[in-house]
Amino acid sequence: MSRIPVGVLGATGAVGQRFVQLLENHPWFEVQELVASDRSAGKPYREATTWRLAGESPAATADRVVLGLGDTLKSPLLFSGLDSSVAGEAEADLAVRGHAVISNSRNHRQDPDVPLLVPEINADHIAAIEVQKKRTGGGYIVTNPNCSVVGLVMALAPLHRAFGIESAVVVTLQALSGAGYPGVASLDIADNVVPYIGGGEEEKIETEPLKILGQWDGKAFEPARMSLSSSVHRVNVVDGHTMAVFLRLLRKASPEEAADALAGFRGEPQERKLPSAPAQPIHVLSDANRPQPRLDRDRERGMAVSVGRIRGDRVFDLRLEALVHNTIRGAAGAAILNAELLHARGMLPER
Ligand SMILES: NC(=O)c1ccc[n+]([C@@H]2O[C@H](COP(=O)([O-])OP(=O)(O)OC[C@H]3O[C@@H](n4cnc5c(N)ncnc54)[C@H](OP(=O)(O)O)[C@@H]3O)[C@@H](O)[C@H]2O)c1
């Protein structure tokens, strides 16, 4: 079987480079088209991109000429790491042209017929695509959450299912790669913590989990009923967002019961053994000083979320620390897992 041709939108950026890297030897998908801005279009990928990931830029894509958003694309499946200033319109247009667009950008996450998908948690939300296709005439958009939200919601979902979450407070310590390149100026972040992240970061953290943990009723998404509060910080770490999470539960649970619910959590990607699925989506760590970004972000090729320090709390019921690799499980890897699930369910457009 030949591999499915795919395109990467925003291929020269931080998330785009991760797509190109993670798709290099993918068993089902093969990168055929690379798209970026007019600054890059017309140049070979190696020239248009300053490769910022460890190792070489994949040889198979190095000489491919970068396309612009105005070019006609042939790939049925498009991964998007487009800047949010252009992603909204571009992704909607490509869906109308019949492509499946699997997006990292924030623009369409809250659209009423667009799944905000974390395959272990809400694979059933894929049903919204049928409603969306009636609107677009063929193609569709599926989004993955904000990079912090993936780590947060993976920690919340098993606890919500087992005990019910009434409310949660999250304090994030977010890595520099989350801001793309060049991101935060070195003189602003060296020897420093910045207690602000633009682009509505706190709003996303407080609203996206409600859609993900909510229900698709056949016509609309019904958000989960819980309240979330967040406070975000940029810290001097390259990759890996850490979160301190404080939880109020509907039914009391001990730290041990919470640890069991988290460690035993599995979903459709594990049942189907999708190529990018972590065997164990949540690694529960018992050492008192873990998770740490440098030591734990690469678990299961960056696709597992680490949770540690699960303990009681004098104000809330439980508190814990969660860690997610922001450009793999929090971005490109999440989108690739979404596409694998769609392919496994036979939902990608015909070539
Ligand atoms: N970084 C993360 O951890 C992360 C995690 C989750 C989601 N996201 C989201 O993913 C998206 C990309 O983030 P990033 O960090 O990869 O940003 P980035 O490094 O700034 O890359 C942006 C990409 O968009 C392209 N682009 C910019 N303006 C364009 C235009 N007018 N037409 C066509 N292409 C254009 C750029 O091409 P040129 O190189 O040609 O300018 C580049 O390929 C954003 O929406 C972001 O919010 C990022």
Short mmCIF file of C-alpha atoms and ligand atoms in Angstrom, two decimals:
data_model
loop_
_atom_site.label_atom_id
_atom_site.label_comp_id
_atom_site.label_asym_id
_atom_site.label_seq_id
_atom_site.Cartn_x
_atom_site.Cartn_y
_atom_site.Cartn_z
CA MET A 1 0.00 0.00 0.00
CA SER A 2 1.43 3.41 -0.92
CA ARG A 3 1.46 6.00 1.80
CA ILE A 4 -1.14 8.79 1.87
CA PRO A 5 0.25 12.08 0.53
CA VAL A 6 0.06 14.84 3.13
CA GLY A 7 0.84 18.54 3.20
CA VAL A 8 2.25 20.60 6.07
CA LEU A 9 0.99 24.18 6.34
CA GLY A 10 3.35 26.51 8.20
CA ALA A 11 6.07 23.93 7.52
CA THR A 12 8.93 26.32 8.27
CA GLY A 13 7.75 27.20 11.83
CA ALA A 14 8.36 25.58 15.21
CA VAL A 15 5.33 23.29 14.96
CA GLY A 16 5.79 22.78 11.20
CA GLN A 17 9.34 21.51 11.71
CA ARG A 18 8.04 19.03 14.29
CA PHE A 19 5.50 17.79 11.73
CA VAL A 20 8.22 17.28 9.15
CA GLN A 21 10.41 15.50 11.70
CA LEU A 22 7.67 13.23 13.11
CA LEU A 23 6.31 12.34 9.67
CA GLU A 24 9.73 11.40 8.23
CA ASN A 25 9.26 7.64 8.56
CA HIS A 26 5.53 7.52 9.21
CA PRO A 27 4.01 4.17 8.17
CA TRP A 28 0.79 5.69 6.71
CA PHE A 29 1.57 9.31 5.73
CA GLU A 30 4.19 10.79 3.41
CA VAL A 31 4.98 14.53 3.22
CA GLN A 32 4.45 15.69 -0.35
CA GLU A 33 3.66 19.39 0.04
CA LEU A 34 5.19 22.08 2.26
CA VAL A 35 3.45 25.44 2.58
CA ALA A 36 4.55 28.67 4.25
CA SER A 37 4.36 32.43 3.71
CA ASP A 38 5.41 34.37 0.62
CA ARG A 39 8.76 34.90 2.39
CA SER A 40 9.46 31.17 1.98
CA ALA A 41 7.44 30.16 -1.11
CA GLY A 42 9.50 29.26 -4.17
CA LYS A 43 12.58 28.29 -2.13
CA PRO A 44 13.74 24.73 -1.40
CA TYR A 45 12.68 23.74 2.15
CA ARG A 46 16.28 23.61 3.40
CA GLU A 47 16.83 27.19 2.30
CA ALA A 48 13.50 28.53 3.57
CA THR A 49 13.92 26.92 7.00
CA THR A 50 16.41 27.46 9.76
CA TRP A 51 16.20 23.93 11.20
CA ARG A 52 16.04 24.24 14.97
CA LEU A 53 15.41 20.65 16.08
CA ALA A 54 18.07 18.13 17.09
CA GLY A 55 19.44 16.13 14.14
CA GLU A 56 19.27 16.83 10.42
CA SER A 57 16.23 18.10 8.56
CA PRO A 58 14.83 14.98 6.78
CA ALA A 59 16.55 14.42 3.41
CA ALA A 60 13.30 13.55 1.61
CA THR A 61 11.88 17.04 2.14
CA ALA A 62 15.06 19.15 2.01
CA ASP A 63 14.87 19.90 -1.72
CA ARG A 64 11.10 20.18 -1.98
CA VAL A 65 10.09 23.65 -3.10
CA VAL A 66 7.93 25.45 -0.54
CA LEU A 67 4.46 26.44 -1.80
CA GLY A 68 2.35 29.46 -0.88
CA LEU A 69 -1.21 29.45 0.42
CA GLY A 70 -2.41 30.58 -3.00
CA ASP A 71 -1.12 27.40 -4.69
CA THR A 72 -3.45 24.48 -5.43
CA LEU A 73 -2.71 21.59 -3.08
CA LYS A 74 -3.21 17.93 -4.04
CA SER A 75 -2.80 16.17 -0.68
CA PRO A 76 -6.12 15.00 0.81
CA LEU A 77 -4.71 15.43 4.33
CA LEU A 78 -3.17 18.71 5.52
CA PHE A 79 -1.49 19.31 8.88
CA SER A 80 -1.57 22.95 9.91
CA GLY A 81 0.98 24.79 12.03
CA LEU A 82 0.01 28.11 10.48
CA ASP A 83 0.34 31.34 12.37
CA SER A 84 -3.08 32.16 13.83
CA SER A 85 -3.19 35.46 11.89
CA VAL A 86 -3.74 33.44 8.69
CA ALA A 87 -4.91 30.02 9.89
CA GLY A 88 -8.59 30.93 10.30
CA GLU A 89 -9.35 31.84 6.73
CA ALA A 90 -6.82 29.50 5.10
CA GLU A 91 -8.00 26.38 6.92
CA ALA A 92 -11.69 27.14 6.28
CA ASP A 93 -10.95 27.65 2.58
CA LEU A 94 -9.02 24.37 2.33
CA ALA A 95 -11.84 22.46 4.04
CA VAL A 96 -14.27 23.84 1.44
CA ARG A 97 -11.85 22.60 -1.24
CA GLY A 98 -12.28 19.06 0.10
CA HIS A 99 -9.19 18.62 2.29
CA ALA A 100 -9.10 17.20 5.80
CA VAL A 101 -7.29 19.93 7.76
CA ILE A 102 -5.82 18.84 11.08
CA SER A 103 -4.99 22.08 12.83
CA ASN A 104 -2.92 23.27 15.80
CA SER A 105 -4.11 26.83 15.59
CA ARG A 106 -6.66 28.33 17.92
CA ASN A 107 -8.95 29.82 15.25
CA HIS A 108 -11.49 26.99 14.78
CA ARG A 109 -11.23 25.18 18.13
CA GLN A 110 -14.54 26.53 19.41
CA ASP A 111 -16.48 26.29 16.13
CA PRO A 112 -19.81 24.55 16.85
CA ASP A 113 -19.22 21.64 14.44
CA VAL A 114 -15.41 21.28 14.74
CA PRO A 115 -14.08 18.56 17.06
CA LEU A 116 -11.46 19.68 19.59
CA LEU A 117 -10.00 16.24 19.69
CA VAL A 118 -7.87 14.33 22.19
CA PRO A 119 -8.35 10.78 20.91
CA GLU A 120 -7.94 9.07 24.29
CA ILE A 121 -10.68 11.28 25.76
CA ASN A 122 -13.33 12.30 23.23
CA ALA A 123 -12.97 10.14 20.10
CA ASP A 124 -16.79 10.16 19.85
CA HIS A 125 -16.69 13.93 19.05
CA ILE A 126 -15.54 12.89 15.56
CA ALA A 127 -19.25 12.46 14.79
CA ALA A 128 -19.46 16.27 14.49
CA ILE A 129 -17.54 15.98 11.20
CA GLU A 130 -20.65 14.70 9.43
CA VAL A 131 -22.49 17.90 10.37
CA GLN A 132 -19.50 20.01 9.35
CA LYS A 133 -19.20 18.31 5.95
CA LYS A 134 -22.76 19.36 5.10
CA ARG A 135 -21.62 22.97 5.61
CA THR A 136 -18.31 22.73 3.71
CA GLY A 137 -19.49 20.43 0.95
CA GLY A 138 -16.83 17.78 1.53
CA GLY A 139 -13.71 18.59 3.53
CA TYR A 140 -13.42 19.32 7.24
CA ILE A 141 -11.31 20.75 10.05
CA VAL A 142 -10.30 18.87 13.19
CA THR A 143 -8.34 20.76 15.86
CA ASN A 144 -6.12 19.78 18.73
CA PRO A 145 -6.05 21.84 21.92
CA ASN A 146 -3.64 24.47 23.14
CA CYS A 147 -0.33 22.91 24.19
CA SER A 148 -0.92 23.32 27.94
CA VAL A 149 -4.50 22.12 27.65
CA VAL A 150 -3.42 18.70 26.31
CA GLY A 151 -1.39 18.05 29.48
CA LEU A 152 -4.10 19.46 31.73
CA VAL A 153 -7.03 17.63 30.18
CA MET A 154 -5.21 14.30 30.10
CA ALA A 155 -4.75 14.66 33.87
CA LEU A 156 -8.35 15.81 34.39
CA ALA A 157 -10.20 13.26 32.23
CA PRO A 158 -9.59 10.07 34.26
CA LEU A 159 -10.31 11.91 37.53
CA HIS A 160 -13.45 13.49 36.11
CA ARG A 161 -14.72 10.08 34.95
CA ALA A 162 -13.95 8.38 38.24
CA PHE A 163 -14.80 11.05 40.82
CA GLY A 164 -16.27 14.11 39.03
CA ILE A 165 -14.39 17.42 39.05
CA GLU A 166 -16.24 20.40 40.47
CA SER A 167 -13.44 22.92 39.92
CA ALA A 168 -9.71 23.13 39.29
CA VAL A 169 -7.02 25.77 39.55
CA VAL A 170 -3.93 25.45 37.35
CA VAL A 171 -0.64 27.34 37.50
CA THR A 172 1.51 26.76 34.41
CA LEU A 173 5.28 27.01 33.87
CA GLN A 174 5.55 27.09 30.08
CA ALA A 175 8.52 26.41 27.86
CA LEU A 176 10.05 28.85 25.40
CA SER A 177 9.33 26.76 22.28
CA GLY A 178 5.64 27.39 22.92
CA ALA A 179 6.17 30.92 21.64
CA GLY A 180 7.60 29.77 18.27
CA TYR A 181 10.84 31.24 16.93
CA PRO A 182 12.42 33.65 17.92
CA GLY A 183 9.86 33.78 20.73
CA VAL A 184 10.79 35.62 23.93
CA ALA A 185 13.95 37.77 23.76
CA SER A 186 16.82 36.14 25.68
CA LEU A 187 17.31 39.23 27.84
CA ASP A 188 13.68 39.06 28.91
CA ILE A 189 13.79 35.41 30.02
CA ALA A 190 17.36 34.68 31.22
CA ASP A 191 17.41 34.74 35.05
CA ASN A 192 13.69 35.44 34.96
CA VAL A 193 10.05 34.26 34.97
CA VAL A 194 7.45 36.17 32.96
CA PRO A 195 3.96 35.95 34.51
CA TYR A 196 2.10 36.56 31.26
CA ILE A 197 1.57 34.76 27.93
CA GLY A 198 -0.29 36.59 25.19
CA GLY A 199 -2.85 35.27 22.74
CA GLY A 200 -5.50 34.56 25.40
CA GLU A 201 -3.56 31.68 26.99
CA GLU A 202 -5.48 31.72 30.28
CA GLU A 203 -8.83 31.94 28.50
CA LYS A 204 -7.92 28.87 26.38
CA ILE A 205 -6.88 26.88 29.46
CA GLU A 206 -10.15 27.75 31.19
CA THR A 207 -12.48 26.97 28.25
CA GLU A 208 -10.97 24.30 25.96
CA PRO A 209 -11.13 21.47 28.56
CA LEU A 210 -14.88 22.11 28.94
CA LYS A 211 -15.48 21.34 25.26
CA ILE A 212 -13.16 18.32 25.31
CA LEU A 213 -14.72 16.83 28.45
CA GLY A 214 -18.22 17.70 27.28
CA GLN A 215 -20.67 15.74 25.10
CA TRP A 216 -21.57 15.78 21.39
CA ASP A 217 -25.35 15.27 21.38
CA GLY A 218 -25.65 14.70 17.62
CA LYS A 219 -26.23 18.39 16.86
CA ALA A 220 -24.08 20.44 19.23
CA PHE A 221 -21.39 20.25 21.89
CA GLU A 222 -22.60 20.43 25.48
CA PRO A 223 -19.67 21.67 27.60
CA ALA A 224 -18.68 19.87 30.80
CA ARG A 225 -19.92 21.58 33.96
CA MET A 226 -16.88 22.54 36.02
CA SER A 227 -15.07 25.79 36.68
CA LEU A 228 -11.43 26.30 35.85
CA SER A 229 -9.04 29.07 36.85
CA SER A 230 -5.49 29.51 35.57
CA SER A 231 -2.38 31.63 35.97
CA VAL A 232 0.34 31.24 33.33
CA HIS A 233 4.10 31.84 33.36
CA ARG A 234 6.86 31.65 30.73
CA VAL A 235 9.98 30.02 32.17
CA ASN A 236 13.51 29.44 30.93
CA VAL A 237 12.95 25.85 29.68
CA VAL A 238 13.26 24.90 26.00
CA ASP A 239 10.53 22.21 25.72
CA GLY A 240 7.93 20.91 28.19
CA HIS A 241 5.07 22.70 29.92
CA THR A 242 4.72 21.97 33.66
CA MET A 243 1.46 22.57 35.55
CA ALA A 244 0.54 22.62 39.22
CA VAL A 245 -3.12 21.56 39.41
CA PHE A 246 -5.44 21.92 42.44
CA LEU A 247 -8.70 19.97 42.30
CA ARG A 248 -12.05 20.02 44.04
CA LEU A 249 -13.86 16.72 43.46
CA LEU A 250 -17.54 15.80 43.60
CA ARG A 251 -16.69 12.48 45.26
CA LYS A 252 -13.67 12.40 47.57
CA ALA A 253 -10.69 10.33 46.48
CA SER A 254 -7.38 9.49 48.12
CA PRO A 255 -4.11 10.23 46.27
CA GLU A 256 -3.73 6.46 45.75
CA GLU A 257 -7.17 6.16 44.15
CA ALA A 258 -6.38 9.13 41.91
CA ALA A 259 -3.03 7.58 40.93
CA ASP A 260 -4.75 4.31 40.00
CA ALA A 261 -7.34 6.12 37.83
CA LEU A 262 -4.57 8.03 36.02
CA ALA A 263 -2.21 5.08 35.51
CA GLY A 264 -5.00 2.83 34.22
CA PHE A 265 -6.35 5.35 31.72
CA ARG A 266 -6.47 4.07 28.11
CA GLY A 267 -8.44 5.04 25.02
CA GLU A 268 -9.13 4.18 21.39
CA PRO A 269 -5.54 4.99 20.22
CA GLN A 270 -4.22 2.30 22.58
CA GLU A 271 -6.94 -0.22 21.59
CA ARG A 272 -6.19 0.35 17.92
CA LYS A 273 -2.42 0.55 18.51
CA LEU A 274 -2.19 3.70 16.37
CA PRO A 275 1.41 4.34 15.22
CA SER A 276 1.90 7.49 17.35
CA ALA A 277 -0.10 6.34 20.38
CA PRO A 278 1.79 6.03 23.65
CA ALA A 279 1.29 2.56 25.16
CA GLN A 280 0.44 4.26 28.45
CA PRO A 281 -0.92 7.80 27.91
CA ILE A 282 -0.29 8.93 31.51
CA HIS A 283 2.88 8.01 33.35
CA VAL A 284 2.35 8.33 37.10
CA LEU A 285 5.69 9.12 38.74
CA SER A 286 6.35 8.32 42.37
CA ASP A 287 9.62 10.21 43.04
CA ALA A 288 8.89 13.32 45.12
CA ASN A 289 10.76 15.64 42.75
CA ARG A 290 9.18 14.57 39.43
CA PRO A 291 7.99 15.27 36.76
CA GLN A 292 10.73 17.57 35.47
CA PRO A 293 10.80 18.87 31.88
CA ARG A 294 14.37 17.84 31.05
CA LEU A 295 13.96 14.34 32.49
CA ASP A 296 10.37 13.45 31.63
CA ARG A 297 9.19 15.33 28.52
CA ASP A 298 10.44 12.66 26.08
CA ARG A 299 8.59 9.70 27.63
CA GLU A 300 7.09 7.53 24.84
CA ARG A 301 8.65 9.77 22.14
CA GLY A 302 7.10 12.84 23.74
CA MET A 303 3.54 11.45 23.47
CA ALA A 304 2.93 10.51 27.12
CA VAL A 305 1.87 13.03 29.77
CA SER A 306 3.65 12.69 33.13
CA VAL A 307 1.84 13.21 36.42
CA GLY A 308 3.46 13.24 39.85
CA ARG A 309 3.23 14.61 43.38
CA ILE A 310 -0.41 13.51 43.75
CA ARG A 311 -1.27 14.54 47.28
CA GLY A 312 -3.94 15.91 49.57
CA ASP A 313 -4.52 19.63 50.07
CA ARG A 314 -5.71 21.82 52.95
CA VAL A 315 -7.92 23.99 50.72
CA PHE A 316 -8.77 21.69 47.78
CA ASP A 317 -9.24 17.88 47.73
CA LEU A 318 -6.16 16.95 45.72
CA ARG A 319 -3.16 18.57 44.05
CA LEU A 320 -0.71 17.23 41.47
CA GLU A 321 1.93 18.20 38.92
CA ALA A 322 1.53 17.43 35.20
CA LEU A 323 4.04 17.74 32.36
CA VAL A 324 3.50 17.67 28.59
CA HIS A 325 5.96 17.98 25.69
CA ASN A 326 4.42 21.10 24.17
CA THR A 327 5.51 20.71 20.54
CA ILE A 328 4.97 16.91 20.39
CA ARG A 329 1.95 15.79 22.50
CA GLY A 330 0.93 19.45 22.78
CA ALA A 331 1.04 20.18 19.04
CA ALA A 332 2.40 18.20 16.05
CA GLY A 333 2.26 14.75 17.68
CA ALA A 334 -1.31 15.41 18.84
CA ALA A 335 -2.40 16.37 15.32
CA ILE A 336 -0.74 13.29 13.82
CA LEU A 337 -2.51 11.05 16.36
CA ASN A 338 -5.80 12.73 15.42
CA ALA A 339 -5.16 11.99 11.74
CA GLU A 340 -4.24 8.38 12.52
CA LEU A 341 -7.56 7.91 14.32
CA LEU A 342 -9.45 9.43 11.38
CA HIS A 343 -7.61 7.12 8.96
CA ALA A 344 -8.24 4.07 11.14
CA ARG A 345 -11.96 4.95 11.13
CA GLY A 346 -11.92 5.37 7.31
CA MET A 347 -12.72 9.08 7.49
CA LEU A 348 -9.95 10.65 5.40
CA PRO A 349 -11.03 12.04 1.99
CA GLU A 350 -10.40 9.86 -1.07
CA ARG A 351 -7.14 10.53 -2.87
N1 LIG B 1 4.83 26.27 19.50
C1 LIG B 1 3.97 25.50 20.18
O1 LIG B 1 4.33 24.82 21.15
C2 LIG B 1 2.53 25.43 19.75
C3 LIG B 1 1.73 24.47 20.37
C4 LIG B 1 0.39 24.36 19.98
C5 LIG B 1 -0.12 25.18 19.02
N2 LIG B 1 0.66 26.12 18.43
C6 LIG B 1 0.05 26.95 17.37
O2 LIG B 1 0.57 26.50 16.12
C7 LIG B 1 0.70 27.59 15.21
C8 LIG B 1 2.14 27.73 14.77
O3 LIG B 1 2.96 28.02 15.89
P1 LIG B 1 4.55 28.07 15.78
O4 LIG B 1 5.04 28.17 17.17
O5 LIG B 1 5.04 26.96 14.91
O6 LIG B 1 4.75 29.48 14.99
P2 LIG B 1 5.98 29.95 14.07
O7 LIG B 1 7.23 29.26 14.45
O8 LIG B 1 5.94 31.43 14.12
O9 LIG B 1 5.57 29.46 12.58
C9 LIG B 1 4.49 30.04 11.88
C10 LIG B 1 4.37 29.41 10.49
O10 LIG B 1 3.29 30.08 9.80
C11 LIG B 1 3.79 30.57 8.55
N3 LIG B 1 3.13 31.84 8.19
C12 LIG B 1 3.18 33.03 8.85
N4 LIG B 1 2.49 33.96 8.18
C13 LIG B 1 2.01 33.35 7.06
C14 LIG B 1 1.25 33.79 5.95
N5 LIG B 1 0.82 35.07 5.84
N6 LIG B 1 0.93 32.90 4.97
C15 LIG B 1 1.34 31.62 5.07
N7 LIG B 1 2.09 31.14 6.08
C16 LIG B 1 2.41 32.01 7.08
C17 LIG B 1 5.28 30.78 8.76
O11 LIG B 1 5.94 30.79 7.48
P3 LIG B 1 7.30 31.66 7.22
O12 LIG B 1 8.43 30.91 7.86
O13 LIG B 1 7.39 31.68 5.73
O14 LIG B 1 7.07 33.00 7.85
C18 LIG B 1 5.61 29.56 9.61
O15 LIG B 1 5.75 28.44 8.78
C19 LIG B 1 0.19 28.83 15.96
O16 LIG B 1 -1.15 29.04 15.61
C20 LIG B 1 0.35 28.44 17.41
O17 LIG B 1 -0.53 29.12 18.25
C21 LIG B 1 1.99 26.26 18.77
#
